[in-house]
Coordinates of N, CA, C and O and ligand atoms in Angstrom, one line a residue:
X28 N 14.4 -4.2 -3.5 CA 13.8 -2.9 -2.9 C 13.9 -1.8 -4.0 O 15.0 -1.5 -4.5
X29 N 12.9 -1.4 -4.1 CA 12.9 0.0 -5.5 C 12.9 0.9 -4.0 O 12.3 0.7 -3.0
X30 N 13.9 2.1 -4.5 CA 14.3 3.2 -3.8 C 13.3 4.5 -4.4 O 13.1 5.6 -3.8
X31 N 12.8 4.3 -5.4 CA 12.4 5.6 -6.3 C 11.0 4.9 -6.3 O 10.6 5.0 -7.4
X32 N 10.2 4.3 -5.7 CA 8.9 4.3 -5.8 C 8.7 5.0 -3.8 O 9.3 4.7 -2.8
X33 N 7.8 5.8 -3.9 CA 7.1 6.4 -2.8 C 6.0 5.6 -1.9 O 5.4 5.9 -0.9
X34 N 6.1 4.3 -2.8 CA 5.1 3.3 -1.9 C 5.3 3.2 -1.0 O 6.5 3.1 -0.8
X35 N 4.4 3.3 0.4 CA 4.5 2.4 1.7 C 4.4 0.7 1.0 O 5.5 0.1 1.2
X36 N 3.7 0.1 0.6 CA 3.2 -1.0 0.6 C 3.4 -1.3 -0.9 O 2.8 -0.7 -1.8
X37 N 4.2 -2.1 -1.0 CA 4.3 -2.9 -2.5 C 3.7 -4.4 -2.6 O 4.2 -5.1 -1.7
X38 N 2.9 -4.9 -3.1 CA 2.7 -5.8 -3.2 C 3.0 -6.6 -4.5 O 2.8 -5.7 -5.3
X39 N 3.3 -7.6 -5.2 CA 4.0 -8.2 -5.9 C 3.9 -9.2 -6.4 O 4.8 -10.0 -6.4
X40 N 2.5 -9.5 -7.2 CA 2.5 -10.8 -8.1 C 2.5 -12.0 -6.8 O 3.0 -13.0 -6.5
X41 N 1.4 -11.1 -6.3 CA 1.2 -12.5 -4.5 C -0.1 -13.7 -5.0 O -0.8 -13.4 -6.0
X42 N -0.2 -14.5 -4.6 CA -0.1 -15.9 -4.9 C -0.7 -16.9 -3.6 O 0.3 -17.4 -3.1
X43 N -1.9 -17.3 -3.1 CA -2.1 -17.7 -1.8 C -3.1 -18.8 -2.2 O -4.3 -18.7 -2.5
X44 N -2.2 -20.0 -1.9 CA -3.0 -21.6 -2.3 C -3.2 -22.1 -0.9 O -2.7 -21.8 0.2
X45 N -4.6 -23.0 -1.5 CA -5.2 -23.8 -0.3 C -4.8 -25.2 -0.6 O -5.4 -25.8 -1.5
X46 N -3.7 -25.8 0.0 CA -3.4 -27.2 -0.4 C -4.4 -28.3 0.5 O -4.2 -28.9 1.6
X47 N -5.6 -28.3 -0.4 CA -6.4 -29.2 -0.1 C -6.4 -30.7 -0.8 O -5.8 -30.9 -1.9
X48 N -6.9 -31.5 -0.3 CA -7.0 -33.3 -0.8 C -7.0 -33.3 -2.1 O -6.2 -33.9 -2.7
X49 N -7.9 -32.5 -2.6 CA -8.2 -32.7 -4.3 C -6.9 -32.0 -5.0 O -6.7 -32.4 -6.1
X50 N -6.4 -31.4 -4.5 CA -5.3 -30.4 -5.2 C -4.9 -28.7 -4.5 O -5.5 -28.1 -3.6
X51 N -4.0 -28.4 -5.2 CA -4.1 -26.8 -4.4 C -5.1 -26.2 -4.8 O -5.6 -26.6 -5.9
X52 N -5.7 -25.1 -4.2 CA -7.3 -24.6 -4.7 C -5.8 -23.1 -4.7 O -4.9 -23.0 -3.8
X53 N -6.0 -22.3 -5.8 CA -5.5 -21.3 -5.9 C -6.6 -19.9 -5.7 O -7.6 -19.6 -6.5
X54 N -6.1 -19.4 -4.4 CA -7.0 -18.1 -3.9 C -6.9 -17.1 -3.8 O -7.9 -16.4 -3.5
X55 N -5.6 -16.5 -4.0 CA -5.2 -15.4 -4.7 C -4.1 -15.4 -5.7 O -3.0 -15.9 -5.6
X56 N -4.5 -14.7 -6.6 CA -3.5 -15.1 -8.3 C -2.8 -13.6 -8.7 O -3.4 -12.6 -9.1
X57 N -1.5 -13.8 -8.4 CA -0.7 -12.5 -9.1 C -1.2 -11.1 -8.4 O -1.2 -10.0 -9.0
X58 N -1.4 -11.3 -7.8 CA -2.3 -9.6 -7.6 C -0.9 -8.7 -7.2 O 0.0 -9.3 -6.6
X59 N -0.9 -7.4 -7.4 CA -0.3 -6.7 -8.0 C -0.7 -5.0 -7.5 O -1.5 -4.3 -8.2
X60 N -0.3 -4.4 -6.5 CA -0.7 -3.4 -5.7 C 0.2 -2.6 -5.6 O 1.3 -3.1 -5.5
X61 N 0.1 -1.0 -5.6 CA 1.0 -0.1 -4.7 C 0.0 0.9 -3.5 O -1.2 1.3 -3.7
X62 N 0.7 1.0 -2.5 CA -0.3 2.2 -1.6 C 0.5 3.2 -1.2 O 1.3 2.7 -0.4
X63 N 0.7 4.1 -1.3 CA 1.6 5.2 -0.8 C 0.7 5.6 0.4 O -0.5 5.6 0.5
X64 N 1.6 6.1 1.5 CA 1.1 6.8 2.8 C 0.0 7.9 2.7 O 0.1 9.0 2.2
X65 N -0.9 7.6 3.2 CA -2.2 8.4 3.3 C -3.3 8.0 2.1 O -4.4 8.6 1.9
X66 N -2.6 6.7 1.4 CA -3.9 6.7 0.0 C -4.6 5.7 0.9 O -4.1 5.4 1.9
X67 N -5.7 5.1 0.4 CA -6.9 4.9 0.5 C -6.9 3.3 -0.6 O -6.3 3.5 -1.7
X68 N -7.2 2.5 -0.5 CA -7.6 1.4 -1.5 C -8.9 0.5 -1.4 O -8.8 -0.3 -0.5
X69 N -10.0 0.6 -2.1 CA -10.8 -0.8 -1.5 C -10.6 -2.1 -2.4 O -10.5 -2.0 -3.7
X70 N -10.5 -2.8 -2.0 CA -10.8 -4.1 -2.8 C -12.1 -4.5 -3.3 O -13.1 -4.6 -2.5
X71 N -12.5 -4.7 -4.7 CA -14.1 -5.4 -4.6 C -13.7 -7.0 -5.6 O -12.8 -7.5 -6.3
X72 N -15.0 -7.4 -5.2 CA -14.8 -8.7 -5.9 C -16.1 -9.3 -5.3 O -16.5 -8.8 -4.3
X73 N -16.9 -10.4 -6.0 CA -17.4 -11.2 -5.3 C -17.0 -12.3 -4.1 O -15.8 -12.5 -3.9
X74 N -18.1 -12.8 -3.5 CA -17.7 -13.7 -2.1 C -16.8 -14.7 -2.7 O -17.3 -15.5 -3.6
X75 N -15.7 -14.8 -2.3 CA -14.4 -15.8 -2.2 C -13.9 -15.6 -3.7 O -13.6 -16.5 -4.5
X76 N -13.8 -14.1 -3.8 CA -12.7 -13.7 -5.0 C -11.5 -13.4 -4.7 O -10.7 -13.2 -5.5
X77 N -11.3 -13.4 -3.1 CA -10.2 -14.0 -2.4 C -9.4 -11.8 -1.6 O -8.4 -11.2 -1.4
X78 N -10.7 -11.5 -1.3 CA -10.5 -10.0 -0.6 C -9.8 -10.2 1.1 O -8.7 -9.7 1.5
X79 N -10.8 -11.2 1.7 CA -10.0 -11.5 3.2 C -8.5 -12.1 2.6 O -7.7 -11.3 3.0
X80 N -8.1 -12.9 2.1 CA -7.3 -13.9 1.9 C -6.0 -12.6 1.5 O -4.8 -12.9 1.7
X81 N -6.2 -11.6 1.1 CA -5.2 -10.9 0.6 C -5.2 -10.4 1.5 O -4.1 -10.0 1.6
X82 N -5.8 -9.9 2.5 CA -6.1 -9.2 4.1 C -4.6 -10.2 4.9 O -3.4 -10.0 5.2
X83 N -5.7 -11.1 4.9 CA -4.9 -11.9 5.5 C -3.0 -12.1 5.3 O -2.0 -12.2 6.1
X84 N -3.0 -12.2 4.1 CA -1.4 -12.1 3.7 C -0.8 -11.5 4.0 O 0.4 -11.8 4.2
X85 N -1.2 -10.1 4.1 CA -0.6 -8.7 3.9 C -0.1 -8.9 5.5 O 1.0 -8.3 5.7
X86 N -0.6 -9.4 6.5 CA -0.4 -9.5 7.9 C 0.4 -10.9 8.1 O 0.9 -11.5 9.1
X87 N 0.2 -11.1 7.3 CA 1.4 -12.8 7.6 C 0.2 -13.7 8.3 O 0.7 -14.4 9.2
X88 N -1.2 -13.8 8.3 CA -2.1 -14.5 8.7 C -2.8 -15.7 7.7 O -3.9 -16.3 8.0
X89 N -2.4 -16.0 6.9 CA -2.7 -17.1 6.4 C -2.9 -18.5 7.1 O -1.8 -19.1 7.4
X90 N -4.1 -19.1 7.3 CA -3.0 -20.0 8.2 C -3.8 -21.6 7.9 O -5.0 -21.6 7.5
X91 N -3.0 -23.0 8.0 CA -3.1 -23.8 7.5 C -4.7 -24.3 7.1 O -5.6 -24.1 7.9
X92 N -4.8 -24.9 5.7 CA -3.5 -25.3 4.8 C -3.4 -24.0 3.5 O -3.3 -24.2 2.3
X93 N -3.4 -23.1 4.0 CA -3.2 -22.0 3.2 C -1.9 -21.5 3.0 O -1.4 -21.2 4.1
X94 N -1.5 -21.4 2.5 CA 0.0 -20.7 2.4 C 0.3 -20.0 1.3 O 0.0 -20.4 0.2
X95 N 1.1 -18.7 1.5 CA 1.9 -17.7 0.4 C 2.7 -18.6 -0.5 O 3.8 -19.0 -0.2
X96 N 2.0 -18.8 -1.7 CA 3.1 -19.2 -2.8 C 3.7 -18.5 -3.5 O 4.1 -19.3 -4.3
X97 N 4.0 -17.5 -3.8 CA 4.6 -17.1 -4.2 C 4.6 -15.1 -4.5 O 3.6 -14.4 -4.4
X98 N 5.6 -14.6 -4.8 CA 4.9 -13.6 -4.4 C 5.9 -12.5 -3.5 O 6.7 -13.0 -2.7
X99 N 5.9 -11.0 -3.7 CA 6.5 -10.4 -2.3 C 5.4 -9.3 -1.4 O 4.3 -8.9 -1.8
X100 N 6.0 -9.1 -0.3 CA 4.4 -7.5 0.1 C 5.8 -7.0 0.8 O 6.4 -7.5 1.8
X101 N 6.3 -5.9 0.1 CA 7.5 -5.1 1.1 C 6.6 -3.9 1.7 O 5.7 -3.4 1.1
X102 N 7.0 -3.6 2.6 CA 6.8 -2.9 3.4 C 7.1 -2.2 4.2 O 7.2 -2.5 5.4
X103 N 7.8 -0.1 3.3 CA 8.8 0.3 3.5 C 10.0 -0.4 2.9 O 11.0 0.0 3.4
X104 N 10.1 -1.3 1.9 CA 11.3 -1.9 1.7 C 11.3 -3.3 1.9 O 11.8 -4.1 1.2
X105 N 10.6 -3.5 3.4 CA 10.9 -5.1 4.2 C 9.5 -6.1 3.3 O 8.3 -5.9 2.9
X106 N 10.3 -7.2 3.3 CA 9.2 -8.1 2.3 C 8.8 -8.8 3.6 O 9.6 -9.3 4.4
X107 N 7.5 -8.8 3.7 CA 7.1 -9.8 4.8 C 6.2 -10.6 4.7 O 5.3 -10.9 5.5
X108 N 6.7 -11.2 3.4 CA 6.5 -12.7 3.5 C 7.9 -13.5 4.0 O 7.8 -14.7 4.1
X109 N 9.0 -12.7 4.1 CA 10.4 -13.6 4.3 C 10.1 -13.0 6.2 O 10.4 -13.8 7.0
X110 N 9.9 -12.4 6.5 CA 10.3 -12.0 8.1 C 9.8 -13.0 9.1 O 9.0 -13.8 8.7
X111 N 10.2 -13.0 10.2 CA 10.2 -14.0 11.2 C 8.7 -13.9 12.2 O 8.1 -12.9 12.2
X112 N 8.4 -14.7 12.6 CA 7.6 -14.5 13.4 C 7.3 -13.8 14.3 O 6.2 -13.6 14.8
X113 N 8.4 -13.3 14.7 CA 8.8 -12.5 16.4 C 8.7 -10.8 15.6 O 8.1 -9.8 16.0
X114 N 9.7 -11.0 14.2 CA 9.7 -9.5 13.3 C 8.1 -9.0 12.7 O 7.7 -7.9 12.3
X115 N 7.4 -10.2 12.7 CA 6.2 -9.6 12.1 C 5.2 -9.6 13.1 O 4.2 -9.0 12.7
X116 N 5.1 -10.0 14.3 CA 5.0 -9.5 15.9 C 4.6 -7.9 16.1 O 3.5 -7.3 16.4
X117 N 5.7 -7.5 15.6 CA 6.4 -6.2 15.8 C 5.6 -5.3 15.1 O 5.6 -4.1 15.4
X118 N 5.0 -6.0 14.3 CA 4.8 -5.1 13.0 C 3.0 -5.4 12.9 O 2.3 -4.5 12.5
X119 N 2.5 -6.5 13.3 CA 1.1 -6.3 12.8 C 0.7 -5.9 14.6 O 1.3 -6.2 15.6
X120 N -0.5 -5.2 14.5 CA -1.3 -4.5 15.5 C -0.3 -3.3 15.6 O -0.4 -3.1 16.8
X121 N 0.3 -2.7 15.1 CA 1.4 -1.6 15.4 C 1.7 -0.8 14.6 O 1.3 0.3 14.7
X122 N 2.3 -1.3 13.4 CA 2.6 -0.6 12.0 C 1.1 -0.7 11.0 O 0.7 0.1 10.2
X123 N 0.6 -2.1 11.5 CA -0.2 -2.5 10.3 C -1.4 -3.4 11.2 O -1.3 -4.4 11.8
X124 N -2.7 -2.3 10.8 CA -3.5 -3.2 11.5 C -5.0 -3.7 10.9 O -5.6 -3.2 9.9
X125 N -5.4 -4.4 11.3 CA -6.7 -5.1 10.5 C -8.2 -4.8 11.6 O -8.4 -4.8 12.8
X126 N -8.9 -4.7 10.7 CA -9.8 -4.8 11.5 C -10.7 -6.1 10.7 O -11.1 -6.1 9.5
X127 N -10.8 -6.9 11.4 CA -11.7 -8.3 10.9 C -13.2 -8.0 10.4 O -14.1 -7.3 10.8
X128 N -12.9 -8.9 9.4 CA -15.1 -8.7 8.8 C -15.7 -9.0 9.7 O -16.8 -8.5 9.7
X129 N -15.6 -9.8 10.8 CA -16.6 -10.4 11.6 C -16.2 -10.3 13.2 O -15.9 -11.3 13.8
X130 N -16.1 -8.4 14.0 CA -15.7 -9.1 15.0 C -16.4 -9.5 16.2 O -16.1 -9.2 17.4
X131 N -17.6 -10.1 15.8 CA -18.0 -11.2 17.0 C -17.2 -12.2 17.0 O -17.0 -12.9 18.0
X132 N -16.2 -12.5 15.4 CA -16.0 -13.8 15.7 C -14.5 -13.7 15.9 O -13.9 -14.7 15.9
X133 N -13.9 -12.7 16.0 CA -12.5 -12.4 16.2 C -12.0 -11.7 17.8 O -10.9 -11.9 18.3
X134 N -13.0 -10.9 18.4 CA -13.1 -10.6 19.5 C -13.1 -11.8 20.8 O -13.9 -12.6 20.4
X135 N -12.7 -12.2 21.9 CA -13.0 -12.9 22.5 C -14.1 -12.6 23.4 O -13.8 -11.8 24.4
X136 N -15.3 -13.0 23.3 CA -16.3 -12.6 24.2 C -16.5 -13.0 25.5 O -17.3 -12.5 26.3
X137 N -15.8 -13.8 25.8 CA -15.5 -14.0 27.8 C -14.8 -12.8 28.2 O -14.9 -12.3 29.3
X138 N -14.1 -12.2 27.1 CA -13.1 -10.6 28.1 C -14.0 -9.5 27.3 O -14.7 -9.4 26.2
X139 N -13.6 -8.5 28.7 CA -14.0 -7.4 28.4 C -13.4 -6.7 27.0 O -12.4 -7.2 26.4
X140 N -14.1 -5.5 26.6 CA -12.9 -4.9 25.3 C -12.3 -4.6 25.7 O -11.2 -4.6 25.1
X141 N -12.3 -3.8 27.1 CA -11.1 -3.1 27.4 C -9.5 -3.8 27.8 O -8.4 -3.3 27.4
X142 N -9.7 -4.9 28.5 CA -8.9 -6.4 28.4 C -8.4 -6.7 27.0 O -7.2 -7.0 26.8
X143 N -9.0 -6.7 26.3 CA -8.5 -6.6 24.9 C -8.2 -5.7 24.2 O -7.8 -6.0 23.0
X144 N -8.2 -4.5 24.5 CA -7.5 -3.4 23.9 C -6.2 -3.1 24.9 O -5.1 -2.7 24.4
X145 N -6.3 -3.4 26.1 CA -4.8 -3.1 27.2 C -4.2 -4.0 26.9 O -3.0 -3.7 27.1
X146 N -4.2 -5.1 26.4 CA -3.6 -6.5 26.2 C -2.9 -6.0 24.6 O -1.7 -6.3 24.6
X147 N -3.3 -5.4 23.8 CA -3.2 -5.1 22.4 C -1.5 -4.1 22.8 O -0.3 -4.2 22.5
X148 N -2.3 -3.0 23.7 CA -1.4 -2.0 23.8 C -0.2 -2.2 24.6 O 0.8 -1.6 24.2
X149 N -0.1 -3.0 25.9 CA 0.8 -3.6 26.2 C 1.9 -4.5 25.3 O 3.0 -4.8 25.7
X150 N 1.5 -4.9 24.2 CA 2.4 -5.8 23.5 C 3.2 -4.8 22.8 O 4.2 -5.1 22.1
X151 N 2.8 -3.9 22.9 CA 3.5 -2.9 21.9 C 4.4 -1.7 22.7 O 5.6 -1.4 22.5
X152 N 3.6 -1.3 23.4 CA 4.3 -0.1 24.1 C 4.9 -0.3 25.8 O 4.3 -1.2 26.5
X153 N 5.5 0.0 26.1 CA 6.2 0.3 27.5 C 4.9 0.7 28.5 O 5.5 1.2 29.5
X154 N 3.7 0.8 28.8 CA 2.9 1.4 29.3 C 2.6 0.7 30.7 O 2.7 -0.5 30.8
X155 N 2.2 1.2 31.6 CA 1.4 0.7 33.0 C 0.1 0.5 32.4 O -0.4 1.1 31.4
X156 N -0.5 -0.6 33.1 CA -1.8 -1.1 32.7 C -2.7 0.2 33.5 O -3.9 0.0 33.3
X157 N -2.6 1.1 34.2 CA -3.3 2.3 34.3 C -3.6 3.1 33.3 O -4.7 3.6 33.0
X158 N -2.5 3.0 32.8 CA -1.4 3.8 31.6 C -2.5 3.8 30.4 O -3.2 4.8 30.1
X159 N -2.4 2.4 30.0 CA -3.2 1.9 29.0 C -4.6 1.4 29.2 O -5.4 1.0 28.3
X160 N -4.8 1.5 30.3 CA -6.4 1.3 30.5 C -7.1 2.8 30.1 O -8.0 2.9 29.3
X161 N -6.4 3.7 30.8 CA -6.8 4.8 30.2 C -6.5 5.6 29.1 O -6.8 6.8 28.8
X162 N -5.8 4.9 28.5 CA -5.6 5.7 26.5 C -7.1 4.7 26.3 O -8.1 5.2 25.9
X163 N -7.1 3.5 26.5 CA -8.3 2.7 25.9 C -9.8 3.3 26.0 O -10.8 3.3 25.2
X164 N -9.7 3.9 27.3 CA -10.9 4.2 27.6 C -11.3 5.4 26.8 O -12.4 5.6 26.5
X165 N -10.1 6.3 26.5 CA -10.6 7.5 26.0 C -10.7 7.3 24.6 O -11.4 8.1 24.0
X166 N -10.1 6.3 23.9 CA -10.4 5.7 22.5 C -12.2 5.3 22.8 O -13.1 5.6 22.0
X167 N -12.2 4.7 23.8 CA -13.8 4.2 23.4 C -14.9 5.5 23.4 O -15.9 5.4 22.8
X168 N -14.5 6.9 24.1 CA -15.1 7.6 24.2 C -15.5 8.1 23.2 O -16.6 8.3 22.8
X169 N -13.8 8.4 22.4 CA -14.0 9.0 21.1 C -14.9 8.6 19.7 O -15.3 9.3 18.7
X170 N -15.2 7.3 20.3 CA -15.8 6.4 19.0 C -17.1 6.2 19.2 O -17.9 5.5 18.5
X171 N -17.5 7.3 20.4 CA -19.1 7.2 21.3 C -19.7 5.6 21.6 O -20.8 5.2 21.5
X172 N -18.6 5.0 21.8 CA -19.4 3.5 22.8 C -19.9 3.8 24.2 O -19.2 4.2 25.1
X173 N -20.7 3.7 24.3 CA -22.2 3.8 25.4 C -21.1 3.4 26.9 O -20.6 2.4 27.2
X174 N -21.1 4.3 27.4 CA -20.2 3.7 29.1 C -19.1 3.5 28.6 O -18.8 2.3 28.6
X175 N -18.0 4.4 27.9 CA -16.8 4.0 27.7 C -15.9 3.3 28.9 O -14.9 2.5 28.7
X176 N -16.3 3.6 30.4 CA -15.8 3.4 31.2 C -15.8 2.0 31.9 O -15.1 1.7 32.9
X177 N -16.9 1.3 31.3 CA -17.1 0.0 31.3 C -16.7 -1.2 31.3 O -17.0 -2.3 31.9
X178 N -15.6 -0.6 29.9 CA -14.9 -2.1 29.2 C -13.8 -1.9 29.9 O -12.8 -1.7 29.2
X179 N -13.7 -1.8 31.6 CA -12.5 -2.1 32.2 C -12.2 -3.5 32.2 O -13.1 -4.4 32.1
X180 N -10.9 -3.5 32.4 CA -10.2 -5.1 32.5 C -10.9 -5.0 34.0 O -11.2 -4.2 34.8
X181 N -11.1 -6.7 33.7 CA -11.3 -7.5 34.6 C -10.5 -8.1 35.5 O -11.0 -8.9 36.3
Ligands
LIG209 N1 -9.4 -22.1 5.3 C1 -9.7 -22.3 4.0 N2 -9.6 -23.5 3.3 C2 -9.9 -23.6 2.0 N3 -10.2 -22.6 1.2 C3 -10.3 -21.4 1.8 C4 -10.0 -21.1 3.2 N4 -10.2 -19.8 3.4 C5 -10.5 -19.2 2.2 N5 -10.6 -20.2 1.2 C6 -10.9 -19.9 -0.2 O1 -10.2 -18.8 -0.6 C7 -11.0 -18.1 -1.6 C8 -11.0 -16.6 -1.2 O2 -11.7 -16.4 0.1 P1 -11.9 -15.0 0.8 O3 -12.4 -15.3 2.1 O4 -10.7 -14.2 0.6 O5 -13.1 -14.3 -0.1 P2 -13.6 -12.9 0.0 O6 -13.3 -12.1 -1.2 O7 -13.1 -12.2 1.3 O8 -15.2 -13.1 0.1 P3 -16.3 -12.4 1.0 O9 -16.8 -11.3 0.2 O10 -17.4 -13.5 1.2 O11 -15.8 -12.0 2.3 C9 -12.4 -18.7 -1.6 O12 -12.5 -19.5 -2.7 C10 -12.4 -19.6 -0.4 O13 -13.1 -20.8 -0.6
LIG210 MG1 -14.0 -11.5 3.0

């Protein structure tokens, strides 16, 4: 842990292979980041220069046959590529959140959004599903979605 860097987010010579048949397909190589609180970063690259795949790490979402080879992402200090499943729980949708390239295909389309946003908020906070039906709703307002009051749980 560096005490004298001001980073929120260190990232660290990260490293994310696809152990496929033919061999590992290496999809992200050494990359090497700092973000301090309130900065801003884009990634560019061409298609499968490996932008989601570093998305993905940064959240502990890699998932088979992909895996973090090597590499740290601390965060605040905490490296979370070593943290537990239940500690990084805690921490993505909360501390650290994603919003997916594609979310038709990340959204579940049998539930409402609002079911999916009280479901989100419940895992995190103490709230009544009143509670959090209505922070959700007034989020959708803010964002001018048509009938915020719509995407009630079902
Ligand atoms: N499930 C998987 N199995 C095998 N290889 C994968 C898998 N997911 C991603 N890859 C490989 O990892 C590399 C990086 O992919 P990634 O999705 O991060 O690209 P990207 O920069 O986000 O591209 P785009 O701009 O198209 O979104 C690609 O070479 C891709 O083929
Ligand atoms: Mg992508």
């Amino acid at each position: 842990m560096n005490h004298e860097s001001s980073a929120l987010l260190q990232v660290r010579d990260l490293c994310v292979d696809f152990k496929l048949r033919t061999g590992p397909l290496p999809a992200v190589r050494h990359v090497s980041f700092d973000l301090a609180k309130g900065e801003r970063m884009g990634l560019v690259g061409e298609s499968g220069a490996g932008k989601s795949v570093t998305g993905f790490a940064l959240l502990n979402l890699v998932s088979k046959p992909g895996h973090i080879a090597s590499g740290s992402i601390l965060f605040e200090g905490q490296d979370l590529v070593a943290l537990s499943p239940e500690a990084m729980r805690q921490i993505r949708g909360n501390r650290i959140a994603m919003i997916f390239q594609d979310p038709m295909m990340t959204l579940n389309p049998v539930l409402t959004i609002g079911t999916q946003m009280v479901e989100t908020l419940q895992a995190h906070f103490p709230m009544s599903t009143a509670e959090a039906e209505a922070w959700a709703r007034e989020k959708r307002r803010q964002v001018a979605i048509p009938s915020p009051e719509k995407g009630r749980r079902q």
